[in-house]
Short mmCIF file of C-alpha atoms in Angstrom, two decimals:
data_model
loop_
_atom_site.label_atom_id
_atom_site.label_comp_id
_atom_site.label_asym_id
_atom_site.label_seq_id
_atom_site.Cartn_x
_atom_site.Cartn_y
_atom_site.Cartn_z
CA UNK T 1 -1.25 3.57 54.04
CA UNK T 2 -1.42 4.38 57.79
CA UNK T 3 -3.32 7.56 58.57
CA UNK T 4 -0.43 9.08 60.47
CA UNK T 5 1.91 8.53 57.52
CA UNK T 6 -0.66 10.02 55.11
CA UNK T 7 -1.06 13.08 57.36
CA UNK T 8 2.72 13.53 57.38
CA UNK T 9 2.70 13.39 53.57
CA UNK T 10 -0.01 16.03 53.44
CA UNK T 11 2.03 18.30 55.77
CA UNK T 12 5.23 17.82 53.75
CA UNK T 13 3.40 18.40 50.45
CA UNK T 14 1.70 21.66 51.36
CA UNK T 15 4.68 23.93 50.58
CA UNK T 16 5.44 22.57 47.13
CA UNK T 17 1.73 22.45 46.34
CA UNK T 18 1.15 26.16 47.02
CA UNK T 19 4.54 27.49 45.94
CA UNK T 20 4.47 29.84 42.91
CA UNK T 21 5.24 28.30 39.51
CA UNK T 22 3.88 28.03 35.98
CA UNK T 23 0.76 26.17 37.07
CA UNK T 24 -0.09 28.76 39.75
CA UNK T 25 0.56 31.58 37.30
CA UNK T 26 -1.71 29.90 34.77
CA UNK T 27 -4.48 29.61 37.40
CA UNK T 28 -4.04 33.32 38.27
CA UNK T 29 -4.05 34.36 34.61
CA UNK T 30 -7.14 32.30 33.79
CA UNK T 31 -8.95 33.74 36.83
CA UNK T 32 -8.28 37.31 35.75
CA UNK T 33 -9.13 36.70 32.08
CA UNK T 34 -11.93 34.17 32.15
CA UNK T 35 -13.29 33.90 35.67
CA UNK T 36 -13.86 31.32 38.38
CA UNK T 37 -15.34 28.45 36.38
CA UNK T 38 -12.63 28.63 33.75
CA UNK T 39 -9.95 28.45 36.44
CA UNK T 40 -11.60 25.42 38.02
CA UNK T 41 -11.48 23.75 34.55
CA UNK T 42 -7.77 24.46 34.21
CA UNK T 43 -7.20 23.34 37.83
CA UNK T 44 -8.80 20.01 36.95
CA UNK T 45 -6.41 19.61 33.99
CA UNK T 46 -3.43 20.41 36.20
CA UNK T 47 -4.61 17.92 38.82
CA UNK T 48 -4.99 15.16 36.24
CA UNK T 49 -1.51 15.92 34.94
CA UNK T 50 -0.13 15.57 38.50
CA UNK T 51 -1.87 12.23 38.93
CA UNK T 52 -0.28 11.03 35.65
CA UNK T 53 3.12 12.28 36.80
CA UNK T 54 2.64 10.58 40.18
CA UNK T 55 2.08 7.20 38.54
CA UNK T 56 4.87 7.75 36.05
CA UNK T 57 7.37 8.61 38.76
CA UNK T 58 6.32 5.73 40.94
CA UNK T 59 6.62 3.31 38.00
CA UNK T 60 10.18 4.47 37.19
CA UNK T 61 9.90 7.43 34.82
CA UNK T 62 11.12 9.80 37.51
CA UNK T 63 14.30 7.77 37.98
CA UNK T 64 14.96 7.94 34.28
CA UNK T 65 14.49 11.69 34.30
CA UNK T 66 16.77 12.06 37.30
CA UNK T 67 19.58 10.00 35.80
CA UNK T 68 19.32 10.70 32.08
CA UNK T 69 20.62 14.11 31.06
CA UNK T 70 19.24 13.69 27.55
CA UNK T 71 15.71 12.80 28.70
CA UNK T 72 15.68 15.68 31.19
CA UNK T 73 16.93 18.15 28.57
CA UNK T 74 14.34 17.08 25.96
CA UNK T 75 11.43 17.43 28.36
CA UNK T 76 12.87 20.70 29.74
CA UNK T 77 13.05 22.19 26.22
CA UNK T 78 9.48 21.05 25.44
CA UNK T 79 8.14 22.51 28.68
CA UNK T 80 10.09 25.79 28.26
CA UNK T 81 8.94 26.17 24.65
CA UNK T 82 5.29 25.67 25.59
CA UNK T 83 5.52 28.21 28.44
CA UNK T 84 7.08 30.76 26.10
CA UNK T 85 4.38 30.01 23.50
CA UNK T 86 1.71 30.64 26.12
CA UNK T 87 3.32 33.90 27.15
CA UNK T 88 3.53 35.18 23.59
CA UNK T 89 -0.10 34.13 22.95
CA UNK T 90 -1.33 35.87 26.11
CA UNK T 91 0.60 39.02 25.17
CA UNK T 92 -0.87 39.09 21.65
CA UNK T 93 -4.36 37.68 22.20
CA UNK T 94 -6.26 40.91 22.99
CA UNK T 95 -9.68 39.39 22.44
CA UNK T 96 -9.48 37.36 25.62
CA UNK T 97 -9.21 40.60 27.60
CA UNK T 98 -12.03 42.52 25.97
CA UNK T 99 -14.88 43.94 28.03
CA UNK T 100 -18.59 43.84 27.17
CA UNK T 101 -20.76 46.28 29.05
CA UNK T 102 -18.13 46.54 31.75
CA UNK T 103 -17.99 42.76 32.27
CA UNK T 104 -15.04 40.56 31.46
CA UNK T 105 -16.16 37.87 29.03
CA UNK T 106 -14.77 34.34 28.64
CA UNK T 107 -13.62 33.59 25.13
CA UNK T 108 -12.06 30.16 25.68
CA UNK T 109 -13.81 26.88 26.24
CA UNK T 110 -13.33 25.00 29.45
CA UNK T 111 -12.07 21.99 27.50
CA UNK T 112 -9.26 24.02 25.90
CA UNK T 113 -8.28 25.44 29.29
CA UNK T 114 -8.29 21.91 30.74
CA UNK T 115 -5.99 20.61 28.01
CA UNK T 116 -3.72 23.65 28.27
CA UNK T 117 -3.23 23.14 32.01
CA UNK T 118 -2.76 19.42 31.52
CA UNK T 119 0.05 20.02 29.05
CA UNK T 120 1.75 22.57 31.29
CA UNK T 121 1.56 20.04 34.19
CA UNK T 122 3.01 17.01 32.42
CA UNK T 123 5.81 18.87 30.60
CA UNK T 124 7.26 20.57 33.70
CA UNK T 125 10.46 18.71 34.60
CA UNK T 126 10.71 20.56 37.88
CA UNK T 127 7.37 19.09 38.97
CA UNK T 128 8.65 15.66 38.04
CA UNK T 129 11.76 16.12 40.16
CA UNK T 130 9.71 17.37 43.11
CA UNK T 131 7.46 14.31 42.95
CA UNK T 132 10.48 12.11 42.38
CA UNK T 133 12.05 13.41 45.59
CA UNK T 134 8.83 13.35 47.65
CA UNK T 135 6.94 10.15 46.76
CA UNK T 136 9.62 7.52 47.42
CA UNK T 137 9.87 8.70 51.02
CA UNK T 138 6.30 7.42 51.59
CA UNK T 139 6.25 4.34 49.36
CA UNK T 140 6.98 0.70 50.07
CA UNK T 141 10.40 -0.47 49.13
CA UNK T 142 9.64 -4.17 48.69
CA UNK T 143 7.05 -3.92 45.91
CA UNK T 144 4.92 -1.55 43.86
CA UNK T 145 1.57 -0.88 45.56
CA UNK T 146 -0.93 0.73 43.15
CA UNK T 147 -3.29 1.66 45.97
CA UNK T 148 -0.47 3.49 47.72
CA UNK T 149 0.55 5.27 44.47
CA UNK T 150 -3.05 6.28 43.93
CA UNK T 151 -3.36 7.74 47.45
CA UNK T 152 -0.16 9.74 47.07
CA UNK T 153 -0.93 10.99 43.58
CA UNK T 154 -4.52 11.97 44.22
CA UNK T 155 -3.64 13.60 47.52
CA UNK T 156 -0.92 15.78 46.01
CA UNK T 157 -3.14 16.62 43.03
CA UNK T 158 -6.02 17.52 45.39
CA UNK T 159 -3.79 19.89 47.37
CA UNK T 160 -2.79 21.67 44.18
CA UNK T 161 -6.37 21.77 43.03
CA UNK T 162 -7.43 23.35 46.35
CA UNK T 163 -4.74 26.02 45.90
CA UNK T 164 -5.94 26.84 42.40
CA UNK T 165 -9.58 26.88 43.56
CA UNK T 166 -8.65 29.35 46.27
CA UNK T 167 -7.10 31.56 43.58
CA UNK T 168 -10.26 31.22 41.49
CA UNK T 169 -12.57 32.30 44.28
CA UNK T 170 -10.29 35.12 45.43
CA UNK T 171 -9.90 36.26 41.86
CA UNK T 172 -13.53 37.49 41.71
CA UNK T 173 -12.52 40.51 43.81
CA UNK T 174 -9.54 41.20 41.62
CA UNK T 175 -11.65 41.00 38.43
CA UNK T 176 -13.90 43.79 39.67
CA UNK T 177 -10.84 46.02 39.81
CA UNK T 178 -10.09 45.26 36.18
CA UNK T 179 -12.94 47.16 34.60
CA UNK T 180 -10.50 49.35 32.67
CA UNK T 181 -9.29 48.27 29.27
CA UNK T 182 -5.93 49.85 30.10
CA UNK T 183 -5.61 47.79 33.25
CA UNK T 184 -6.44 44.64 31.30
CA UNK T 185 -3.72 45.60 28.77
CA UNK T 186 -1.20 45.66 31.59
CA UNK T 187 -2.48 42.34 32.98
CA UNK T 188 -1.93 40.82 29.57
CA UNK T 189 1.54 42.25 29.24
CA UNK T 190 2.62 41.27 32.79
CA UNK T 191 1.25 37.71 32.67
CA UNK T 192 2.62 37.18 29.18
CA UNK T 193 6.05 38.38 30.23
CA UNK T 194 5.98 36.18 33.34
CA UNK T 195 5.22 33.10 31.26
CA UNK T 196 8.06 33.90 28.85
CA UNK T 197 10.28 34.44 31.89
CA UNK T 198 9.29 31.08 33.37
CA UNK T 199 9.99 29.39 30.07
CA UNK T 200 13.36 31.09 29.70
CA UNK T 201 14.36 30.26 33.28
CA UNK T 202 13.29 26.66 32.81
CA UNK T 203 15.31 26.37 29.60
CA UNK T 204 18.41 27.73 31.35
CA UNK T 205 17.97 25.66 34.53
CA UNK T 206 20.02 22.64 35.38
CA UNK T 207 18.87 19.63 37.36
#
């Protein structure tokens, strides 16, 4: 891929990469609850999911999703149900917000956070449609080029990872504010409600 074309792709991809959505909310929630390293683990899961989506879209899955109402609806319901499940679990899981000697403690393994973010990423039909609309504009039309697909997928995933990493490092300042159990209670309620809201909105959305 020519460098100038790649730079154009980076410029065009910046807005969708940093725009708020379930993945960004998950990164913010993990930062507040578990800290920087945990968020980097979930950011890695999200990035891998985007690479998988990039290859899937480039190899034709995105076209199926864009044209098949049944396939879109099934994936939309799965994604919405998982987001609602996460929201309810965050609302109810008080242990993840407990304090020990005034310090927020992580109570979830990096591997679980990685898998959680991966599942959020690959079950989000909106992300699929964004990639479906974006990638073909920068791909060859005469044949499938795996190197080209890899560059596009890894670049977009890297941009999203960088956004989540920025949230992780900025979140350290926010966590110092949350030394009150009452404040943490409200964080849990707000983030849980937002995830349920995202899931509900996704379930009600049309293509």
